Amino acid sequence: MPNFYETVLDVLKQDNRFVANDGTFMRNAVYEASIQMDSNLIHLLLANPETKKEFFRDVDGVLVFDKVGFGWIINNRQFLPDSYTRFKNKIGLADENGELISASNKVELVFPYKDCVLEGGQTKEEQGQKEIFFNTALAPNEVDRLMFPKVFCNAKRIDVNGVRKAESFDKSNILIKGNNLLTISSLNKIYEGKVKLIYIDVPYNTGNDSFKYNDKFNHSSWLLFIKNRLEIAHKLLDVSGTIAVSVDNYELAYMLVLLDEIFGKDNRKNIITVRRASVSGAKVINPGVVNIVEYVVIYSKDTNLWKPNRIYQARGYDDRYNTYVKNINDNYDKWKFISVLDAFSEEIGIPKSKLKKHFGNNYDTEVENFVLEHSDNVIRFAALNDSQISSETLELKKKSQSMPNVILHQGREGYKDYYLINGNAILFAKDRVMTIDGHKTFSVPVSDIWDDVLPNDIHNEGGVELKKGKKPEKLISRIVELCTNEGDIVLDFFAGSGTTGAVCLKMKRKFILCEQMDYIENITCQRLINVVKGDSRGVSAQYEWKGGGSFVYCELAKLNQNYVDELQSATTQDEIKDIYSRIVKSGFISSKVTPQEINENIDDFYALSLDEQKRFLMELLDKNLLYVNYCDIDDQEFGISEADKAFTKSFYGD
């Protein structure tokens, strides 16, 4: 048998695909080829008498390839034994041959059409189609030019002076309308390796968002959809860059496997839990515990070069405390202060004078726990004496001392003095302080539980409404602060309502936003216009935002995508007939299709259902020409204006 293993190796090495430049034999590439019944591999094995005898079975005169037996041979310990010696002391899951699964590179996420491309052409939220005809999974040989850089059109520059035509691009902020896969493919031409942070809020694939595919296909299509985009995202990232992905529990596990495969498991940095709702405000749909969280998964491109910023999180802080600060000069005669110990004593029913004796060594801990449990009703003065107190706190202390029915508690350490207030308050502390909305609050290094980023008025942030999926500015600003510095480039190719762009403007970062939904002008673009004009919501106060900045809006120049849009909205056979005639007349059809044969059987075509007709016409289109390729910009057949030519060439630096 050892000689047979050598024979197999000699045969396989005849195919350059299975041998790396340094001479390493690529076992996994061979295994993948066998699973796919690769014709070149089968020809090699048939050409050698020994491998032909071992791996093929004669069934009624037909040779059948035994890919299971072949897979067992190439994954056996006896085949390339030296490749396993470095794992002999490792602990882990092993297969039936005693080989470590993780070490053998045999484990990966496999799903239908994995090696294909899902263009994902949905442009309207209501297009929750049962069919996927407008999101065709394409084999590599069908998309040889699909990923080519595209032409841009309708470019406009927006700043504090209004909107005007953009004649050129200065590599600053940009919002692009068009299919996000093809958009980021175009960006790769000039931004490869230059993006410091990619943040994406991906479709959660729950059936409640705008990614609604046939239930029998939606999971594999989601995997393909995300995989295609992550592969390009990896190319766009700076070597010290970060990708942060928002996802919920529905697809979290599969997202991690995809990111592990593309970015490398060693580059997984954090899985952050984010509170997206309160228990009282959550919709209880499923049995069991109420789900009020989602996740942000963070990966670096190179773990050795990743250097995040140190940021802090306010302890016990949420927007309710702002009410107290904003009303600091209002209704003081109605406020009442009592000491924490009085409140604590009253709650547990033990006289204040007996608290220390009752709790003993646990006294301080019990008082502290009481304060934290009632943090929305507690204020903490931040110093031993007035000279160490902030002006806001000092003013509050002075006013409280002149109020009736106020009992002040003075502990041995002034910075641990707590005061219970009837209403909302801020928790102040002497050490580890940070400023939020102009006021100092107790802070700790940020953890992987973010329960303080959901504002009460998220629906109003940015002055626009997006029914589902709007992310709070506090969440995005924390990610941006963690992973970037001023002037860095941030990319979001699921832009949605434009939160990422809004935050980047306020934090002095450059942004690239991509959105293919038709609401981009009325929601995404309008929000950014509001920010430029000085929108005061979200994190504006934290970053002292008063307005300014600028951005460019442009679109991918459509070609066959125009027909796709028409097919999606067509409701009658007359519309289908008109679209068909124009598609054939344009000549932008797949090379696999012969219009003459269709015309000869046109009655059969019109006998199909409306959805079947749509699917057929989608297959008729040349997918490489959904949008105008940059290499065709000067072709008169595509009708690109001189202004659009000038902007596009400026964008690509030509």
XYZ file of C-alpha atoms in Angstrom:
654
model
C 0.000 0.000 0.000
C 2.795 2.568 0.726
C 3.905 2.297 -2.904
C 0.330 2.957 -3.984
C 0.247 6.181 -1.948
C 3.374 7.314 -3.772
C 1.726 6.467 -7.087
C -1.332 8.549 -6.207
C 0.867 11.483 -5.212
C 2.861 11.286 -8.455
C -0.357 11.242 -10.488
C -1.894 14.194 -8.657
C 1.239 16.323 -8.894
C 0.804 16.367 -12.664
C -1.944 18.944 -12.095
C -0.459 22.345 -11.176
C -3.603 23.266 -9.262
C -2.667 20.766 -6.571
C 0.897 21.981 -5.963
C 1.777 25.372 -4.422
C 4.641 27.515 -5.697
C 6.850 26.290 -2.843
C 6.147 22.653 -3.750
C 3.613 22.018 -0.988
C 0.962 19.471 -1.947
C -2.499 21.003 -1.471
C -4.550 18.118 -0.138
C -7.723 20.155 0.372
C -7.731 21.366 -3.240
C -7.647 17.759 -4.402
C -10.426 16.768 -2.048
C -12.615 19.679 -3.229
C -11.981 18.712 -6.852
C -13.013 15.116 -6.166
C -16.251 16.213 -4.498
C -17.051 18.347 -7.559
C -16.236 15.437 -9.919
C -13.582 17.591 -11.605
C -13.029 16.282 -15.149
C -9.265 16.949 -15.212
C -8.795 15.045 -11.969
C -10.835 12.109 -13.246
C -8.851 12.025 -16.506
C -5.595 11.871 -14.525
C -6.806 9.017 -12.371
C -8.155 7.100 -15.368
C -4.864 7.478 -17.243
C -2.913 5.522 -14.628
C -3.729 1.773 -14.492
C -3.293 1.530 -10.700
C -5.435 4.510 -9.800
C -7.990 3.479 -12.416
C -8.306 0.054 -10.830
C -8.514 1.413 -7.284
C -10.929 4.315 -7.733
C -13.327 3.248 -10.489
C -16.027 0.595 -10.512
C -17.466 -1.013 -13.614
C -21.261 -0.798 -13.600
C -22.770 -2.398 -16.721
C -19.847 -1.256 -18.840
C -19.712 2.241 -17.324
C -16.810 3.284 -15.087
C -18.067 5.039 -11.932
C -15.678 7.167 -9.844
C -15.535 6.126 -6.174
C -15.014 9.598 -4.699
C -15.658 8.328 -1.161
C -12.845 5.809 -1.434
C -10.605 8.394 -3.074
C -11.322 10.876 -0.279
C -10.440 8.259 2.323
C -7.060 7.654 0.675
C -5.938 11.290 0.413
C -7.095 12.052 3.966
C -5.519 8.928 5.443
C -2.626 9.172 7.914
C -0.418 7.127 5.572
C -0.756 9.691 2.804
C 1.800 12.486 3.420
C 2.488 11.276 6.983
C 4.985 14.051 7.713
C 2.258 16.659 7.450
C 0.739 15.352 10.675
C 3.823 15.145 12.863
C 3.447 18.697 14.171
C -0.034 17.865 15.485
C 0.853 14.703 17.422
C 0.754 16.434 20.809
C -2.383 18.465 20.106
C -5.746 17.822 21.727
C -8.967 18.103 19.738
C -11.756 16.380 17.843
C -10.536 13.564 15.598
C -12.053 11.603 12.720
C -12.370 7.828 12.373
C -8.695 7.602 11.370
C -7.470 9.437 14.459
C -6.681 12.650 12.579
C -7.446 16.025 14.146
C -10.352 17.573 12.274
C -9.156 21.133 12.823
C -5.640 20.321 11.667
C -6.563 18.504 8.486
C -8.229 21.529 6.848
C -11.201 19.339 5.980
C -13.789 21.329 7.898
C -15.491 24.281 6.258
C -18.951 25.695 5.764
C -20.440 24.202 2.599
C -23.718 25.318 1.061
C -25.398 25.280 -2.364
C -23.771 27.547 -4.971
C -20.883 28.338 -2.613
C -18.504 28.999 -5.486
C -21.012 31.172 -7.337
C -22.030 34.812 -7.083
C -25.344 36.169 -5.821
C -25.840 39.608 -7.293
C -28.740 40.501 -4.996
C -30.748 42.979 -7.043
C -33.550 44.030 -4.740
C -34.248 47.765 -4.799
C -37.570 48.079 -2.942
C -38.386 46.954 0.588
C -41.727 45.510 -0.429
C -40.114 43.110 -2.911
C -40.389 40.115 -0.586
C -40.768 37.776 -3.546
C -41.369 34.043 -3.205
C -39.022 33.532 -6.133
C -35.396 34.561 -6.491
C -35.315 35.168 -10.213
C -33.916 38.669 -9.754
C -31.119 37.415 -7.485
C -29.671 34.733 -9.708
C -26.814 32.587 -8.440
C -24.210 32.811 -11.187
C -21.385 30.384 -11.958
C -17.919 31.925 -12.405
C -17.918 31.422 -16.176
C -21.091 33.530 -16.398
C -19.672 36.524 -14.566
C -16.320 37.189 -16.200
C -17.046 40.954 -16.333
C -19.699 41.337 -13.639
C -17.134 42.566 -11.101
C -15.453 45.030 -13.458
C -15.342 48.671 -12.235
C -18.512 50.515 -13.210
C -19.407 53.927 -14.619
C -20.899 56.525 -12.250
C -23.615 58.998 -13.171
C -25.786 61.821 -11.752
C -23.026 63.001 -9.416
C -23.934 65.827 -7.031
C -21.950 67.581 -4.313
C -23.796 68.585 -1.141
C -22.432 71.041 1.444
C -23.688 73.937 3.594
C -24.235 75.973 0.426
C -26.669 73.434 -1.027
C -26.582 70.968 -3.916
C -24.630 71.377 -7.136
C -23.325 69.151 -9.920
C -20.102 67.330 -9.040
C -17.616 67.568 -11.878
C -14.864 65.635 -10.119
C -14.184 63.517 -7.039
C -11.621 64.510 -4.403
C -11.581 61.179 -2.508
C -13.635 62.639 0.346
C -17.076 61.512 1.543
C -19.295 59.699 -0.931
C -22.750 58.083 -1.028
C -23.308 55.667 -3.922
C -26.597 54.256 -5.146
C -26.411 50.859 -6.804
C -25.963 47.165 -6.207
C -23.582 46.956 -3.258
C -21.653 43.932 -4.550
C -20.809 45.717 -7.782
C -20.215 49.013 -5.999
C -17.586 47.652 -3.627
C -16.034 45.766 -6.557
C -15.641 49.157 -8.241
C -14.242 50.709 -5.062
C -11.578 48.032 -4.969
C -9.824 49.650 -7.939
C -8.797 52.707 -5.899
C -9.468 51.823 -2.244
C -7.879 48.382 -1.985
C -6.051 48.202 1.343
C -7.017 51.769 2.336
C -10.194 51.405 4.423
C -9.576 51.508 8.182
C -13.029 50.345 9.301
C -15.829 48.478 7.556
C -19.090 48.485 9.471
C -22.062 46.597 8.040
C -25.519 45.982 9.412
C -26.308 42.901 7.327
C -29.798 41.582 6.529
C -30.645 39.386 9.504
C -32.567 36.865 7.365
C -35.318 36.497 9.950
C -38.130 36.872 7.439
C -39.030 40.185 9.055
C -36.464 42.319 7.279
C -36.022 43.204 3.625
C -34.120 40.029 2.722
C -37.073 37.779 1.952
C -36.321 34.738 -0.165
C -38.083 31.448 -0.617
C -37.846 29.546 2.682
C -36.269 26.559 0.958
C -33.513 28.739 -0.411
C -33.134 31.666 1.941
C -30.410 30.254 4.163
C -28.020 29.195 1.422
C -28.758 32.359 -0.551
C -28.013 34.456 2.544
C -24.696 32.659 3.006
C -23.773 33.198 -0.622
C -24.932 36.828 -0.515
C -22.787 37.614 2.528
C -19.768 35.537 1.454
C -19.423 37.316 -1.900
C -19.363 40.697 -0.169
C -17.039 39.733 2.688
C -14.430 38.472 0.231
C -14.220 41.914 -1.387
C -14.383 43.640 1.996
C -11.241 41.766 3.021
C -9.379 43.244 0.056
C -10.542 46.773 0.855
C -9.350 46.756 4.477
C -6.097 48.334 5.548
C -3.674 45.785 7.043
C -4.363 47.303 10.474
C -8.078 47.658 9.749
C -11.223 46.298 11.361
C -14.509 44.872 10.153
C -17.489 45.116 12.516
C -20.688 43.269 11.620
C -24.089 43.678 13.272
C -26.074 40.441 13.363
C -28.607 38.788 15.646
C -28.804 35.267 17.038
C -30.584 33.926 13.929
C -27.434 33.883 11.784
C -24.704 34.628 14.344
C -23.127 31.161 14.257
C -22.950 31.045 10.462
C -21.637 34.603 10.292
C -18.782 33.593 12.578
C -17.919 30.613 10.376
C -17.923 32.819 7.264
C -15.748 35.444 8.918
C -13.407 32.759 10.279
C -13.032 31.375 6.768
C -12.390 34.736 5.075
C -10.584 36.767 7.768
C -9.125 33.929 9.819
C -10.198 32.735 13.241
C -7.054 34.212 14.800
C -8.330 37.627 13.771
C -11.607 37.313 15.682
C -11.439 40.021 18.347
C -14.820 40.408 20.030
C -18.416 39.272 20.051
C -20.206 42.228 21.623
C -23.701 41.927 23.065
C -25.828 45.009 22.406
C -29.135 45.724 24.133
C -31.599 46.804 21.462
C -34.753 47.024 23.578
C -35.978 46.986 27.146
C -37.762 43.924 28.472
C -40.933 45.931 28.979
C -40.797 47.287 25.444
C -39.871 44.042 23.676
C -42.341 42.161 21.525
C -42.748 38.674 22.962
C -43.154 36.458 19.900
C -41.324 33.250 20.701
C -41.657 31.095 23.824
C -38.891 31.139 26.386
C -36.835 34.123 27.510
C -37.422 37.500 25.881
C -34.786 38.346 23.276
C -33.648 41.967 23.637
C -30.081 41.778 22.309
C -28.156 41.583 19.083
C -24.427 41.331 18.428
C -21.514 43.169 16.878
C -18.768 40.816 15.708
C -15.327 42.401 15.343
C -12.444 40.994 13.274
C -9.076 42.486 12.407
C -7.296 41.964 9.118
C -3.953 41.285 10.810
C -4.012 40.544 14.540
C -0.384 41.628 14.903
C -1.081 45.113 13.518
C -4.495 45.736 15.105
C -4.286 48.500 17.703
C -7.730 49.638 18.894
C -8.213 52.789 20.940
C -8.970 52.579 24.650
C -12.485 53.829 25.245
C -14.670 54.074 28.325
C -18.244 53.232 29.102
C -20.425 55.157 31.546
C -21.445 52.967 34.454
C -25.178 52.931 34.979
C -25.670 55.718 32.445
C -28.632 55.997 30.133
C -30.670 58.759 28.566
C -33.023 59.012 31.529
C -30.278 60.817 33.457
C -30.236 63.584 30.874
C -33.691 64.687 32.046
C -32.249 65.751 35.394
C -29.343 67.666 33.889
C -31.403 69.463 31.285
C -33.876 70.588 33.954
C -31.259 71.544 36.535
C -32.739 75.031 36.975
C -36.384 73.985 36.814
C -38.780 73.122 39.627
C -36.125 73.042 42.355
C -38.725 73.690 45.018
C -40.282 70.318 44.193
C -37.104 68.295 44.575
C -36.296 66.476 47.778
C -32.956 65.049 48.868
C -32.487 62.387 51.513
C -29.390 60.427 52.364
C -28.671 57.073 50.788
C -28.473 55.462 54.221
C -31.933 56.760 55.127
C -33.322 55.340 51.890
C -31.467 52.053 52.370
C -32.629 51.777 55.953
C -36.213 52.414 54.951
C -36.140 49.806 52.183
C -34.789 46.917 54.251
C -36.545 47.876 57.512
C -33.429 48.165 59.683
C -32.650 51.398 61.605
C -29.781 53.369 60.102
C -27.862 53.217 63.407
C -27.835 49.418 63.272
C -26.840 48.937 59.592
C -23.113 48.456 60.222
C -23.701 46.003 63.032
C -26.210 44.087 60.918
C -23.993 43.727 57.829
C -20.572 43.704 59.508
C -17.745 43.472 56.963
C -20.287 43.460 54.123
C -21.629 46.891 55.070
C -19.870 48.898 52.323
C -20.734 46.296 49.694
C -24.404 46.260 50.635
C -24.638 50.061 50.506
C -22.829 50.101 47.161
C -25.177 47.453 45.746
C -28.166 49.468 46.891
C -26.820 52.539 45.109
C -26.213 50.649 41.880
C -29.665 49.055 41.991
C -31.204 52.517 42.347
C -28.733 54.344 40.132
C -31.426 56.263 38.279
C -32.367 57.899 41.595
C -28.884 58.516 42.964
C -26.464 61.393 42.578
C -22.856 61.096 43.640
C -20.807 64.204 44.410
C -17.385 63.865 42.962
C -14.939 65.189 45.532
C -13.931 65.611 49.166
C -14.391 69.368 49.103
C -15.953 72.053 46.977
C -12.685 72.913 45.216
C -12.663 69.471 43.610
C -16.265 69.521 42.427
C -17.189 70.424 38.850
C -19.044 73.700 38.408
C -22.283 71.866 37.552
C -22.060 69.675 40.656
C -21.084 72.559 42.896
C -24.092 74.545 41.712
C -26.353 71.600 42.440
C -24.848 71.103 45.901
C -25.290 74.735 46.829
C -28.902 74.755 45.684
C -29.655 71.508 47.518
C -28.340 72.914 50.808
C -30.799 75.801 50.634
C -33.765 73.569 49.938
C -36.220 72.588 52.689
C -36.447 69.001 53.914
C -32.973 68.150 52.628
C -30.885 65.773 54.730
C -27.210 65.640 53.774
C -25.196 62.536 54.633
C -21.455 63.048 55.112
C -19.375 59.899 54.994
C -15.740 59.498 56.011
C -14.650 59.671 52.349
C -16.323 62.515 50.544
C -15.992 61.037 47.066
C -18.223 58.162 48.182
C -21.062 60.382 49.336
C -24.362 59.500 47.715
C -27.532 61.533 47.703
C -30.911 60.090 46.824
C -33.072 62.382 44.748
C -36.715 62.143 43.875
C -36.525 61.982 40.099
C -33.790 61.455 37.529
C -30.121 62.095 38.226
C -26.547 61.565 37.111
C -24.098 59.386 38.995
C -20.898 61.398 39.570
C -17.529 60.039 40.684
C -14.118 61.482 41.466
C -12.021 58.934 39.592
C -12.303 57.606 36.017
C -14.600 60.393 34.882
C -15.818 61.049 31.349
C -17.959 63.756 29.828
C -21.348 62.910 28.384
C -23.544 65.723 27.102
C -21.293 68.185 28.915
C -21.419 66.446 32.303
C -19.021 64.123 34.049
C -20.060 60.614 34.942
C -18.438 57.524 36.422
C -16.762 55.413 33.732
C -14.986 52.098 33.252
C -13.132 50.579 30.274
C -15.716 49.411 27.782
C -16.678 45.750 28.058
C -18.285 43.375 25.580
C -21.764 44.151 26.940
C -23.157 47.423 25.582
C -26.380 48.174 27.393
C -26.061 51.946 27.217
C -26.252 52.722 23.497
C -30.003 52.600 22.886
C -31.564 56.102 23.114
C -35.227 56.651 23.789
C -35.695 58.651 20.596
C -33.864 56.495 18.031
C -36.790 56.833 15.617
C -36.154 60.579 15.446
C -32.381 60.450 15.041
C -31.181 62.161 11.910
C -34.596 63.607 11.191
C -35.583 60.624 9.014
C -37.606 57.484 9.646
C -36.573 53.966 8.701
C -39.131 51.492 10.010
C -36.718 48.615 10.507
C -33.027 48.437 11.143
C -31.997 51.983 12.074
C -28.921 51.780 14.297
C -28.372 54.312 17.119
C -25.613 56.862 16.673
C -24.190 55.943 20.088
C -23.574 52.381 18.888
C -21.839 53.430 15.666
C -19.828 56.183 17.359
C -18.441 53.693 19.877
C -17.334 51.336 17.092
C -15.807 54.226 15.142
C -14.048 55.533 18.263
C -12.695 52.067 19.046
C -11.345 51.293 15.588
C -10.384 54.599 13.913
C -8.792 58.009 14.327
C -9.681 61.346 12.751
C -9.240 61.307 8.980
C -9.532 57.512 8.622
C -11.815 56.003 5.974
C -14.957 54.160 7.101
C -16.997 52.028 4.675
C -20.606 50.903 5.121
C -22.112 49.092 2.137
C -25.465 48.465 3.822
C -25.948 52.168 4.525
C -29.670 52.065 5.369
C -30.676 55.333 7.004
C -27.095 56.631 6.871
C -26.192 56.433 10.575
C -22.564 55.569 9.791
C -22.157 58.586 7.536
C -23.846 60.889 10.052
C -21.517 59.742 12.833
C -18.413 59.999 10.639
C -19.223 63.615 9.776
C -19.572 64.478 13.451
C -16.395 62.568 14.396
C -14.263 63.918 11.507
C -13.834 60.617 9.680
C -14.188 60.062 5.943
C -17.056 57.820 4.856
C -18.025 55.702 1.875
C -21.669 54.608 1.908
C -23.396 52.232 -0.520
C -27.138 51.618 -0.668
C -29.204 49.995 -3.417
C -32.680 50.575 -2.022
C -34.738 53.280 -3.696
C -35.221 55.106 -0.399
C -31.605 56.294 -0.584
C -32.503 59.814 -1.744
C -35.400 60.457 0.635
C -33.844 58.840 3.702
C -30.080 58.198 3.481
C -29.141 61.278 1.510
C -31.598 63.518 3.352
C -30.174 62.480 6.724
C -26.665 63.429 5.631
C -28.006 66.773 4.380
C -29.554 67.312 7.816
C -26.204 66.615 9.473
C -24.371 69.018 7.170
C -26.927 71.676 8.124
C -26.247 71.075 11.840
C -28.617 68.335 13.045
C -28.467 68.382 16.861
C -29.742 64.873 17.566
C -27.828 61.666 18.274
C -24.213 62.248 19.333
C -24.069 65.855 18.141
C -23.684 67.291 21.656
C -20.988 64.777 22.585
C -18.845 65.862 19.631
C -19.959 69.520 19.713
C -21.360 69.232 16.214
C -22.674 72.489 14.738
C -22.836 71.477 11.065
C -20.476 71.600 8.103
C -18.647 69.138 5.915
C -19.722 67.847 2.529
C -20.297 64.681 0.537
C -20.832 63.508 -3.036
C -23.893 61.543 -4.142
C -23.720 59.452 -7.326
C -25.189 56.321 -8.905
C -23.954 53.318 -10.841
C -24.925 53.759 -14.486
C -27.569 51.124 -15.218
C -27.773 48.997 -18.348
C -29.521 45.623 -18.094
C -30.381 46.529 -14.514
C -33.082 48.767 -16.020
C -34.749 45.653 -17.434
C -34.357 43.898 -14.066
C -36.173 46.770 -12.361
C -38.951 46.654 -14.942
C -39.326 42.888 -14.623
C -39.670 43.144 -10.860
C -42.579 45.551 -11.130
C -44.301 44.075 -14.225
C -47.832 42.782 -13.569
C -49.219 42.018 -17.033
C -48.254 39.924 -20.041
C -48.340 43.017 -22.258
C -45.588 44.525 -20.138
C -43.595 41.301 -20.436
C -43.978 41.307 -24.237
C -42.733 44.881 -24.439
C -39.751 44.177 -22.176
C -38.872 41.042 -24.155
C -38.875 42.855 -27.491
C -36.608 45.605 -26.152
C -34.206 43.110 -24.552
C -33.779 41.220 -27.833
C -33.435 44.461 -29.783
C -30.718 45.735 -27.420
C -28.508 42.726 -28.085
C -27.336 42.678 -24.428
C -28.302 39.045 -23.982
C -26.535 35.932 -22.770
C -24.327 34.150 -25.277
C -26.053 30.896 -24.260
C -29.361 32.061 -25.723
C -30.494 32.090 -29.355
C -33.359 34.586 -29.881
C -34.376 32.876 -33.110
C -35.203 29.664 -31.249
C -37.253 31.636 -28.748
C -39.205 33.331 -31.523
C -39.915 29.992 -33.157
C -41.449 28.789 -29.876
C -42.915 32.081 -28.680
C -46.326 30.548 -28.002
C -44.745 28.201 -25.474
C -43.116 31.193 -23.793
C -46.395 33.077 -23.462
C -48.069 29.961 -22.078
C -45.819 30.189 -19.010
C -46.993 31.866 -15.832
C -46.023 35.498 -15.283
C -43.335 34.580 -12.733
C -41.924 31.919 -15.068
C -41.768 34.459 -17.890
C -39.920 36.864 -15.610
C -37.456 34.184 -14.587
C -36.823 33.252 -18.221
C -36.150 36.852 -19.235
C -33.774 37.231 -16.297
C -31.817 34.269 -17.618
C -31.881 35.861 -21.060
C -30.020 38.969 -19.850
C -26.239 39.182 -19.932
C -25.421 39.575 -16.221
C -22.062 41.128 -17.051
C -23.949 44.147 -18.383
C -26.269 44.905 -15.491
C -24.396 48.192 -15.165
C -22.085 49.928 -17.643
C -18.494 48.772 -17.228
C -15.823 51.444 -16.953
C -13.904 49.863 -19.807
C -16.925 50.614 -22.056
C -17.318 54.229 -20.965
C -16.448 55.677 -24.376
C -18.623 53.225 -26.331
C -21.377 55.339 -27.911
C -23.751 52.388 -27.658
C -24.050 52.971 -23.906
C -24.822 56.670 -24.153
C -22.704 57.944 -21.243
C -22.759 61.758 -21.045
C -19.566 63.802 -21.098
C -20.236 65.008 -17.534
C -20.595 61.437 -16.268
C -17.468 60.412 -18.164
C -15.500 63.245 -16.540
C -16.654 62.402 -13.018
C -16.042 58.657 -13.449
C -12.531 59.181 -14.812
C -11.828 61.551 -11.922
C -13.090 58.939 -9.466
C -10.685 56.312 -10.809
C -7.848 58.828 -11.046
C -7.548 58.683 -14.830
